[in-house]
Amino acid sequence: MATFKEISSADVKTSKSALNQLVDIIQEDVSGSASRRSYQVFVTGSGATSVTASLFQTVYDQDYTLQTANPMFDISVGLWYSGSTVQNIKTGEDTTGKLLFPSSSMQMREKIDVYRQHAGKLLGDASQAFYSPFQVSTDPTTTSADRIDNALFLNFKRLFARDKIKRETFAMRFFVTGDLDGAPTANKSSAESSIVCAYTGSNLFRTTTSGSAIFTDVGAASSKRSTFGGEVGEIVNASNTSQKVGLMFYDAGTAVLDLSKIMFGDQHVSGAISSVIGNPSISGLSTNETIIGSGSTMATSYGSNPSARFIPDFLTSGSIDDIIDHLASCRFSSGSNTATTFQNITNINSTLLFCRATADEFNYSSNPTYIDGDGRIVVIDQGQEDTQRAFSFITTVGMYDANDNLLAVAKLSRPIEKNDEKDLTVRIRLDF
């Protein structure tokens, strides 16, 4: 008959291990409009020139309308409220302390809120700024040059980041420079073609073919720091590791990158962006679009800045969707190359149960065919009942609680012979 055997505390061990998985996100997933989902939850107002925009966009591993699509990471941008980008454009504050901005800007308060939300989650204080190299504002070595005023946030999903991101495995390919502009638009009327670099000939959504750089957290293992959001490491330029360009929060699965350092912000920008100062008089422009940095004297009548630069003009004038669309389609570029890669860590807690069978135990079976009608053990060779030893084949181990309730069943990969000349130990591993 099958028998019960109590497992003592000496037969139970616990262990902890980690499983690593390589995550490789290709450029097309980031740049493609079908795999990048926007959430138009922000509305500037009502009327023909109202603008709807997102606060962030989500990158999927395939067409996000498919049921099999998995969200990989969220991408957003934020501005520090005391940084030069915000302070140089604000027009004042109202009686409640709300910052005021000109009508030529877009979503300034929302960009500040995005920054504050990340600071509250990762630094524990929404009023703090991110610094690279990592430090807090109370450090005596804090300098404005290290402060991240214009931030790009990449929030990797739990499905891919798992318990944390492994140190020194993160890398991102990013185009520092945008495509050059300056070509007049050929399909415009004579009046419209005088606007140099109009939106169809702009560099705002035109992918560059040069100027890519690799940003990585190499060397992060040598200087481990922890903050409110968990472990944090430096993101550096792979070609010049002394250049700190951002932070990686490993436990939160969030990368914070300084746009002023990972892209050439002084480069001239031109193209059509979302705006409440829309101008439908230009063929092809909708009522809620305007031209930025066209380089023409006519541009001033359209509420544009002829000498606009990516930083700060595009960051303040463009909506969050405009900025993300540019970064995703032009700076990450399109193609089958890797855009971002890292290894994640899945912590596995295990309980090991050692089920031991001594020589005198579990040598019999509860199978009815094990004995004959007289209650004698059926032997292989007839007439050898007195000389052949009893044996069994163990195939299953059942685990019961103190009240003899079956909790789990462990199946062996193959039957194992057990007789009175063998000690047998079956190790059961429970992972969670």
Short mmCIF file of C-alpha atoms in Angstrom, two decimals:
data_model
loop_
_atom_site.label_atom_id
_atom_site.label_comp_id
_atom_site.label_asym_id
_atom_site.label_seq_id
_atom_site.Cartn_x
_atom_site.Cartn_y
_atom_site.Cartn_z
CA MET A 1 0.00 0.00 0.00
CA ALA A 2 1.04 3.58 -0.56
CA THR A 3 2.02 5.22 2.67
CA PHE A 4 2.30 8.72 4.13
CA LYS A 5 5.54 10.14 5.43
CA GLU A 6 5.80 13.37 7.35
CA ILE A 7 8.27 15.93 6.03
CA SER A 8 10.26 17.62 8.78
CA SER A 9 11.73 21.12 8.75
CA ALA A 10 15.10 19.56 7.96
CA ASP A 11 13.66 18.39 4.66
CA VAL A 12 12.59 21.89 3.57
CA LYS A 13 15.01 24.45 2.14
CA THR A 14 14.46 27.88 0.59
CA SER A 15 16.55 29.57 -2.08
CA LYS A 16 16.54 32.66 -4.26
CA SER A 17 17.70 32.89 -7.86
CA ALA A 18 17.39 35.27 -10.80
CA LEU A 19 16.39 34.77 -14.40
CA ASN A 20 17.67 37.15 -17.09
CA GLN A 21 15.86 37.90 -20.33
CA LEU A 22 17.18 39.95 -23.23
CA VAL A 23 14.75 42.59 -24.51
CA ASP A 24 15.47 43.98 -27.97
CA ILE A 25 13.23 46.78 -29.27
CA ILE A 26 13.71 47.53 -32.96
CA GLN A 27 13.52 50.96 -34.55
CA GLU A 28 10.36 50.27 -36.54
CA ASP A 29 8.39 49.52 -33.38
CA VAL A 30 9.27 52.93 -32.00
CA SER A 31 8.91 54.96 -35.20
CA GLY A 32 5.88 53.23 -36.70
CA SER A 33 2.54 54.96 -36.29
CA ALA A 34 0.72 51.59 -36.13
CA SER A 35 2.82 50.34 -33.20
CA ARG A 36 2.81 53.64 -31.29
CA ARG A 37 -0.41 54.58 -29.57
CA SER A 38 -1.38 58.10 -28.53
CA TYR A 39 -4.01 59.05 -25.97
CA GLN A 40 -5.68 62.34 -26.87
CA VAL A 41 -6.84 63.31 -23.42
CA PHE A 42 -5.77 66.95 -23.47
CA VAL A 43 -7.90 69.60 -25.20
CA THR A 44 -6.90 73.27 -25.41
CA GLY A 45 -10.47 74.47 -25.63
CA SER A 46 -13.25 74.58 -28.20
CA GLY A 47 -13.56 75.88 -31.73
CA ALA A 48 -11.78 75.34 -35.03
CA THR A 49 -8.32 75.96 -33.58
CA SER A 50 -8.65 73.67 -30.56
CA VAL A 51 -5.93 71.05 -30.20
CA THR A 52 -6.21 67.57 -28.73
CA ALA A 53 -3.00 65.91 -27.60
CA SER A 54 -1.57 63.18 -25.40
CA LEU A 55 0.41 63.33 -22.22
CA PHE A 56 2.41 60.26 -23.32
CA GLN A 57 2.47 57.59 -26.02
CA THR A 58 2.85 53.82 -25.72
CA VAL A 59 5.12 51.75 -27.96
CA TYR A 60 3.87 48.23 -28.76
CA ASP A 61 5.68 45.24 -30.23
CA GLN A 62 3.28 45.17 -33.19
CA ASP A 63 0.13 46.86 -34.45
CA TYR A 64 -1.51 47.98 -31.21
CA THR A 65 -5.01 47.26 -32.55
CA LEU A 66 -4.24 43.52 -32.53
CA GLN A 67 -5.21 41.50 -29.47
CA THR A 68 -1.75 39.89 -29.40
CA ALA A 69 0.04 43.26 -29.14
CA ASN A 70 2.07 43.88 -25.98
CA PRO A 71 2.87 47.38 -24.69
CA MET A 72 6.66 47.72 -24.27
CA PHE A 73 7.18 51.21 -22.87
CA ASP A 74 5.65 54.65 -22.48
CA ILE A 75 7.45 57.69 -23.83
CA SER A 76 6.91 61.26 -22.69
CA VAL A 77 8.71 64.57 -22.24
CA GLY A 78 8.82 66.91 -19.27
CA LEU A 79 10.21 70.32 -18.31
CA TRP A 80 11.51 71.39 -14.92
CA TYR A 81 9.49 74.39 -13.78
CA SER A 82 12.55 76.40 -12.64
CA GLY A 83 14.63 75.59 -15.72
CA SER A 84 15.54 78.18 -18.34
CA THR A 85 13.19 76.66 -20.93
CA VAL A 86 10.18 77.39 -18.71
CA GLN A 87 11.37 80.60 -17.06
CA ASN A 88 12.34 82.31 -20.32
CA ILE A 89 8.89 81.87 -21.86
CA LYS A 90 6.47 82.26 -18.98
CA THR A 91 4.58 85.54 -18.77
CA GLY A 92 3.83 85.43 -15.06
CA GLU A 93 1.57 83.79 -12.51
CA ASP A 94 -2.06 84.31 -11.57
CA THR A 95 -3.37 84.85 -8.04
CA THR A 96 -3.52 81.09 -7.41
CA GLY A 97 0.13 80.59 -8.39
CA LYS A 98 -0.64 79.03 -11.78
CA LEU A 99 2.09 79.70 -14.34
CA LEU A 100 1.00 81.71 -17.38
CA PHE A 101 2.39 81.26 -20.88
CA PRO A 102 1.90 82.94 -24.29
CA SER A 103 -0.63 81.53 -26.77
CA SER A 104 2.23 80.50 -29.06
CA SER A 105 3.25 77.83 -26.54
CA MET A 106 1.55 74.47 -26.08
CA GLN A 107 0.96 72.25 -23.03
CA MET A 108 3.57 73.98 -20.90
CA ARG A 109 1.83 73.24 -17.61
CA GLU A 110 1.28 69.63 -18.69
CA LYS A 111 4.98 69.21 -19.54
CA ILE A 112 5.86 70.56 -16.11
CA ASP A 113 3.37 68.16 -14.48
CA VAL A 114 4.90 65.18 -16.32
CA TYR A 115 8.29 66.13 -14.91
CA ARG A 116 6.87 66.58 -11.40
CA GLN A 117 5.09 63.22 -11.49
CA HIS A 118 8.31 61.41 -12.37
CA ALA A 119 10.26 63.34 -9.73
CA GLY A 120 7.69 62.43 -7.10
CA LYS A 121 7.80 58.75 -8.05
CA LEU A 122 11.56 58.40 -8.49
CA LEU A 123 13.02 61.05 -6.18
CA GLY A 124 10.27 61.16 -3.56
CA ASP A 125 9.79 64.90 -4.00
CA ALA A 126 7.88 66.41 -6.94
CA SER A 127 9.69 69.73 -6.50
CA GLN A 128 13.13 68.16 -6.98
CA ALA A 129 15.03 68.17 -10.26
CA PHE A 130 16.86 65.26 -11.86
CA TYR A 131 20.64 65.57 -12.08
CA SER A 132 23.14 63.67 -14.15
CA PRO A 133 25.53 62.69 -12.59
CA PHE A 134 22.96 61.63 -10.01
CA GLN A 135 22.73 63.86 -6.96
CA VAL A 136 20.15 65.74 -4.97
CA SER A 137 19.71 69.49 -4.90
CA THR A 138 21.18 69.69 -1.39
CA ASP A 139 24.51 68.24 -2.50
CA PRO A 140 27.28 70.86 -2.38
CA THR A 141 28.49 69.73 -5.81
CA THR A 142 25.16 70.43 -7.49
CA THR A 143 25.47 72.58 -10.62
CA SER A 144 22.93 73.82 -13.13
CA ALA A 145 24.95 72.21 -15.92
CA ASP A 146 24.18 68.79 -14.44
CA ARG A 147 20.47 69.52 -13.98
CA ILE A 148 18.07 67.90 -16.43
CA ASP A 149 15.74 70.75 -17.39
CA ASN A 150 14.39 69.10 -20.57
CA ALA A 151 13.73 65.43 -19.93
CA LEU A 152 12.84 62.46 -22.09
CA PHE A 153 11.14 59.72 -20.05
CA LEU A 154 11.09 56.06 -21.09
CA ASN A 155 8.94 53.95 -18.76
CA PHE A 156 9.36 50.25 -19.55
CA LYS A 157 6.37 48.03 -18.86
CA ARG A 158 6.39 45.37 -16.13
CA LEU A 159 5.98 42.64 -18.74
CA PHE A 160 9.41 43.49 -20.15
CA ALA A 161 11.24 45.14 -17.24
CA ARG A 162 10.07 42.41 -14.82
CA ASP A 163 11.44 42.88 -11.29
CA LYS A 164 14.20 45.25 -12.41
CA ILE A 165 16.57 46.09 -15.24
CA LYS A 166 20.02 44.55 -14.98
CA ARG A 167 22.90 46.98 -14.57
CA GLU A 168 25.20 47.66 -17.52
CA THR A 169 22.84 46.08 -20.07
CA PHE A 170 20.90 49.16 -21.23
CA ALA A 171 21.75 50.72 -24.59
CA MET A 172 19.87 53.09 -26.88
CA ARG A 173 20.59 54.20 -30.44
CA PHE A 174 19.60 57.84 -30.93
CA PHE A 175 20.23 60.43 -33.66
CA VAL A 176 21.80 63.51 -32.11
CA THR A 177 21.26 65.72 -35.17
CA GLY A 178 18.12 66.16 -37.24
CA ASP A 179 17.96 66.34 -41.00
CA LEU A 180 19.07 69.61 -42.58
CA ASP A 181 16.35 71.92 -43.86
CA GLY A 182 16.39 74.78 -46.36
CA ALA A 183 14.68 73.42 -49.47
CA PRO A 184 11.67 75.41 -50.72
CA THR A 185 8.42 73.53 -51.19
CA ALA A 186 7.91 72.76 -54.86
CA ASN A 187 4.15 72.15 -54.88
CA LYS A 188 3.13 75.50 -53.39
CA SER A 189 1.76 78.59 -55.08
CA SER A 190 4.14 81.46 -55.79
CA ALA A 191 3.06 83.25 -52.61
CA GLU A 192 3.32 80.12 -50.48
CA SER A 193 6.62 78.96 -51.96
CA SER A 194 8.27 82.09 -50.65
CA ILE A 195 8.06 80.47 -47.24
CA VAL A 196 11.36 78.65 -47.18
CA CYS A 197 11.26 75.22 -45.53
CA ALA A 198 7.49 75.11 -45.23
CA TYR A 199 5.99 72.13 -43.49
CA THR A 200 6.19 69.66 -46.41
CA GLY A 201 9.87 70.46 -46.88
CA SER A 202 10.68 70.69 -43.18
CA ASN A 203 13.11 68.71 -41.07
CA LEU A 204 10.63 68.19 -38.28
CA PHE A 205 9.44 64.77 -39.43
CA ARG A 206 12.20 63.89 -41.86
CA THR A 207 14.61 61.22 -40.70
CA THR A 208 18.29 62.00 -40.76
CA THR A 209 20.77 59.46 -42.12
CA SER A 210 23.74 60.41 -39.95
CA GLY A 211 24.67 61.53 -36.47
CA SER A 212 23.56 58.51 -34.45
CA ALA A 213 25.04 57.84 -31.03
CA ILE A 214 24.82 55.02 -28.52
CA PHE A 215 23.79 55.90 -24.97
CA THR A 216 24.37 53.22 -22.37
CA ASP A 217 24.71 52.62 -18.63
CA VAL A 218 28.16 51.05 -18.96
CA GLY A 219 30.16 51.49 -15.76
CA ALA A 220 27.04 51.74 -13.58
CA ALA A 221 28.03 48.67 -11.57
CA SER A 222 31.10 50.41 -10.19
CA SER A 223 29.10 53.19 -8.53
CA LYS A 224 25.87 51.92 -7.04
CA ARG A 225 23.45 54.53 -5.74
CA SER A 226 19.96 54.19 -4.30
CA THR A 227 17.20 56.72 -3.96
CA PHE A 228 13.47 56.84 -3.23
CA GLY A 229 12.76 55.05 -6.53
CA GLY A 230 15.33 52.30 -5.91
CA GLU A 231 18.71 51.68 -7.49
CA VAL A 232 19.89 54.31 -9.96
CA GLY A 233 22.79 54.43 -12.42
CA GLU A 234 24.28 56.87 -14.91
CA ILE A 235 23.54 56.79 -18.63
CA VAL A 236 26.57 57.93 -20.62
CA ASN A 237 27.64 58.48 -24.20
CA ALA A 238 29.29 55.23 -25.32
CA SER A 239 31.92 57.12 -27.33
CA ASN A 240 32.74 59.38 -24.36
CA THR A 241 31.81 57.75 -21.07
CA SER A 242 32.71 60.88 -19.12
CA GLN A 243 29.68 62.59 -20.69
CA LYS A 244 26.69 61.88 -18.43
CA VAL A 245 23.42 62.20 -20.35
CA GLY A 246 20.79 60.70 -18.07
CA LEU A 247 19.74 58.30 -15.36
CA MET A 248 18.46 54.74 -15.28
CA PHE A 249 16.19 53.77 -12.38
CA TYR A 250 16.56 49.99 -12.42
CA ASP A 251 13.83 48.97 -9.97
CA ALA A 252 11.27 51.32 -11.53
CA GLY A 253 12.30 50.43 -15.10
CA THR A 254 12.53 54.10 -16.06
CA ALA A 255 15.17 55.95 -18.08
CA VAL A 256 15.45 59.73 -17.69
CA LEU A 257 17.49 61.35 -20.48
CA ASP A 258 18.59 64.97 -20.87
CA LEU A 259 17.35 66.17 -24.26
CA SER A 260 19.85 69.02 -24.15
CA LYS A 261 22.68 66.46 -24.12
CA ILE A 262 21.41 63.67 -26.35
CA MET A 263 20.38 65.95 -29.23
CA PHE A 264 21.78 69.07 -30.88
CA GLY A 265 19.27 71.54 -29.50
CA ASP A 266 20.63 74.59 -31.32
CA GLN A 267 19.86 73.12 -34.74
CA HIS A 268 17.26 75.04 -36.76
CA VAL A 269 13.83 73.42 -36.90
CA SER A 270 11.04 73.97 -39.41
CA GLY A 271 7.69 72.34 -40.05
CA ALA A 272 4.02 72.29 -39.10
CA ILE A 273 3.04 71.77 -35.48
CA SER A 274 -0.21 71.69 -33.53
CA SER A 275 -1.25 75.16 -32.47
CA VAL A 276 -4.18 77.26 -31.33
CA ILE A 277 -2.97 79.88 -33.85
CA GLY A 278 -3.81 77.77 -36.88
CA ASN A 279 -3.67 79.27 -40.36
CA PRO A 280 -5.80 77.55 -43.00
CA SER A 281 -4.80 80.16 -45.59
CA ILE A 282 -1.81 77.99 -46.47
CA SER A 283 -2.83 75.07 -48.65
CA GLY A 284 -2.48 71.80 -46.74
CA LEU A 285 -2.44 73.34 -43.27
CA SER A 286 -5.38 72.56 -41.01
CA THR A 287 -7.01 75.18 -38.80
CA ASN A 288 -5.14 73.94 -35.74
CA GLU A 289 -1.66 73.87 -37.28
CA THR A 290 0.98 76.52 -37.68
CA ILE A 291 4.47 76.74 -39.14
CA ILE A 292 7.51 76.85 -36.91
CA GLY A 293 10.90 78.17 -38.01
CA SER A 294 10.09 78.60 -41.71
CA GLY A 295 12.95 81.04 -42.18
CA SER A 296 10.78 83.57 -44.00
CA THR A 297 9.64 87.09 -43.12
CA MET A 298 6.13 85.85 -43.87
CA ALA A 299 6.43 83.41 -41.00
CA THR A 300 5.94 86.12 -38.42
CA SER A 301 2.40 86.65 -39.65
CA TYR A 302 1.67 83.00 -38.99
CA GLY A 303 2.78 83.16 -35.36
CA SER A 304 6.05 81.38 -36.09
CA ASN A 305 9.65 82.01 -35.13
CA PRO A 306 11.90 82.19 -38.22
CA SER A 307 14.98 81.33 -36.16
CA ALA A 308 13.35 78.52 -34.20
CA ARG A 309 15.57 75.85 -32.69
CA PHE A 310 14.75 72.39 -31.40
CA ILE A 311 15.58 73.57 -27.87
CA PRO A 312 13.87 75.58 -26.51
CA ASP A 313 11.48 76.69 -29.31
CA PHE A 314 10.18 73.31 -30.44
CA LEU A 315 9.89 72.04 -26.85
CA THR A 316 7.73 75.00 -25.88
CA SER A 317 5.71 75.51 -29.09
CA GLY A 318 5.00 71.88 -29.98
CA SER A 319 2.47 69.67 -28.24
CA ILE A 320 3.66 66.55 -26.42
CA ASP A 321 2.44 64.53 -29.40
CA ASP A 322 4.43 66.73 -31.80
CA ILE A 323 7.60 66.26 -29.77
CA ILE A 324 7.17 62.50 -29.31
CA ASP A 325 6.32 62.03 -32.99
CA HIS A 326 9.55 63.80 -33.91
CA LEU A 327 11.69 61.88 -31.42
CA ALA A 328 10.18 58.50 -32.28
CA SER A 329 10.18 58.85 -36.07
CA CYS A 330 13.36 60.88 -36.59
CA ARG A 331 15.65 60.42 -33.61
CA PHE A 332 15.07 56.69 -33.12
CA SER A 333 14.65 56.40 -36.90
CA SER A 334 13.00 53.52 -38.75
CA GLY A 335 14.39 50.19 -39.82
CA SER A 336 15.24 46.76 -38.43
CA ASN A 337 18.19 47.85 -36.29
CA THR A 338 18.00 47.90 -32.51
CA ALA A 339 16.58 51.09 -31.02
CA THR A 340 16.77 50.08 -27.36
CA THR A 341 17.96 46.96 -25.61
CA PHE A 342 18.47 45.74 -22.05
CA GLN A 343 18.33 42.63 -19.89
CA ASN A 344 15.73 42.30 -17.20
CA ILE A 345 15.87 40.38 -13.93
CA THR A 346 13.11 38.11 -12.66
CA ASN A 347 13.63 37.15 -9.02
CA ILE A 348 12.60 33.56 -8.32
CA ASN A 349 11.92 32.44 -4.75
CA SER A 350 12.02 28.67 -4.44
CA THR A 351 11.04 26.14 -1.77
CA LEU A 352 12.84 22.79 -2.03
CA LEU A 353 11.15 19.74 -0.52
CA PHE A 354 13.30 16.62 -0.09
CA CYS A 355 11.08 13.53 -0.02
CA ARG A 356 13.29 10.73 1.27
CA ALA A 357 12.49 7.02 1.02
CA THR A 358 14.77 4.72 3.03
CA ALA A 359 15.51 1.12 2.11
CA ASP A 360 12.50 -0.23 4.01
CA GLU A 361 10.01 2.34 2.74
CA PHE A 362 7.78 2.56 -0.33
CA ASN A 363 8.71 -0.88 -1.67
CA TYR A 364 5.07 -1.89 -2.20
CA SER A 365 2.29 -0.69 -4.44
CA SER A 366 -1.39 -0.01 -3.81
CA ASN A 367 -2.22 -1.27 -7.29
CA PRO A 368 -4.73 -4.19 -6.96
CA THR A 369 -2.70 -6.30 -9.41
CA TYR A 370 0.26 -6.23 -6.99
CA ILE A 371 -1.25 -9.15 -5.04
CA ASP A 372 -3.13 -12.30 -6.08
CA GLY A 373 -6.44 -13.56 -4.84
CA ASP A 374 -4.79 -15.06 -1.74
CA GLY A 375 -3.18 -11.77 -0.78
CA ARG A 376 0.28 -12.81 -1.84
CA ILE A 377 2.57 -10.55 -3.83
CA VAL A 378 2.59 -11.42 -7.51
CA VAL A 379 6.15 -12.19 -8.60
CA ILE A 380 7.65 -12.12 -12.03
CA ASP A 381 8.81 -15.74 -11.98
CA GLN A 382 6.18 -18.19 -10.81
CA GLY A 383 7.28 -20.33 -7.86
CA GLN A 384 9.80 -17.74 -6.63
CA GLU A 385 7.44 -16.03 -4.17
CA ASP A 386 9.72 -16.81 -1.23
CA THR A 387 12.97 -15.64 -2.83
CA GLN A 388 12.14 -12.62 -5.00
CA ARG A 389 12.10 -9.31 -3.16
CA ALA A 390 9.25 -6.88 -3.40
CA PHE A 391 9.84 -3.72 -5.45
CA SER A 392 7.82 -0.86 -6.86
CA PHE A 393 8.10 1.94 -9.40
CA ILE A 394 7.60 5.41 -8.02
CA THR A 395 5.83 7.71 -10.49
CA THR A 396 4.06 10.33 -8.37
CA VAL A 397 4.59 12.24 -5.15
CA GLY A 398 1.57 13.78 -3.47
CA MET A 399 1.87 16.63 -0.96
CA TYR A 400 -0.73 16.84 1.79
CA ASP A 401 -1.46 19.28 4.56
CA ALA A 402 -1.87 18.41 8.24
CA ASN A 403 -5.49 17.39 7.61
CA ASP A 404 -4.54 14.98 4.82
CA ASN A 405 -5.88 17.26 2.09
CA LEU A 406 -4.01 16.84 -1.19
CA LEU A 407 -2.40 20.18 -2.08
CA ALA A 408 -0.13 19.37 -5.00
CA VAL A 409 1.04 16.48 -7.12
CA ALA A 410 4.57 16.09 -8.50
CA LYS A 411 5.06 13.78 -11.48
CA LEU A 412 8.42 12.18 -12.17
CA SER A 413 9.71 12.28 -15.73
CA ARG A 414 10.02 8.49 -15.69
CA PRO A 415 9.22 5.66 -13.24
CA ILE A 416 12.00 4.96 -10.74
CA GLU A 417 12.49 1.49 -9.28
CA LYS A 418 12.47 1.25 -5.49
CA ASN A 419 13.43 -1.86 -3.48
CA ASP A 420 14.87 -2.71 -0.07
CA GLU A 421 18.43 -2.18 -1.29
CA LYS A 422 17.90 1.43 -2.39
CA ASP A 423 17.57 4.76 -0.64
CA LEU A 424 15.77 7.28 -2.79
CA THR A 425 15.38 11.07 -2.48
CA VAL A 426 12.98 13.01 -4.69
CA ARG A 427 13.55 16.77 -4.72
CA ILE A 428 10.47 18.91 -5.38
CA ARG A 429 10.94 22.57 -6.31
CA LEU A 430 8.18 25.13 -5.87
CA ASP A 431 8.90 28.47 -7.59
CA PHE A 432 6.98 31.65 -6.95
#
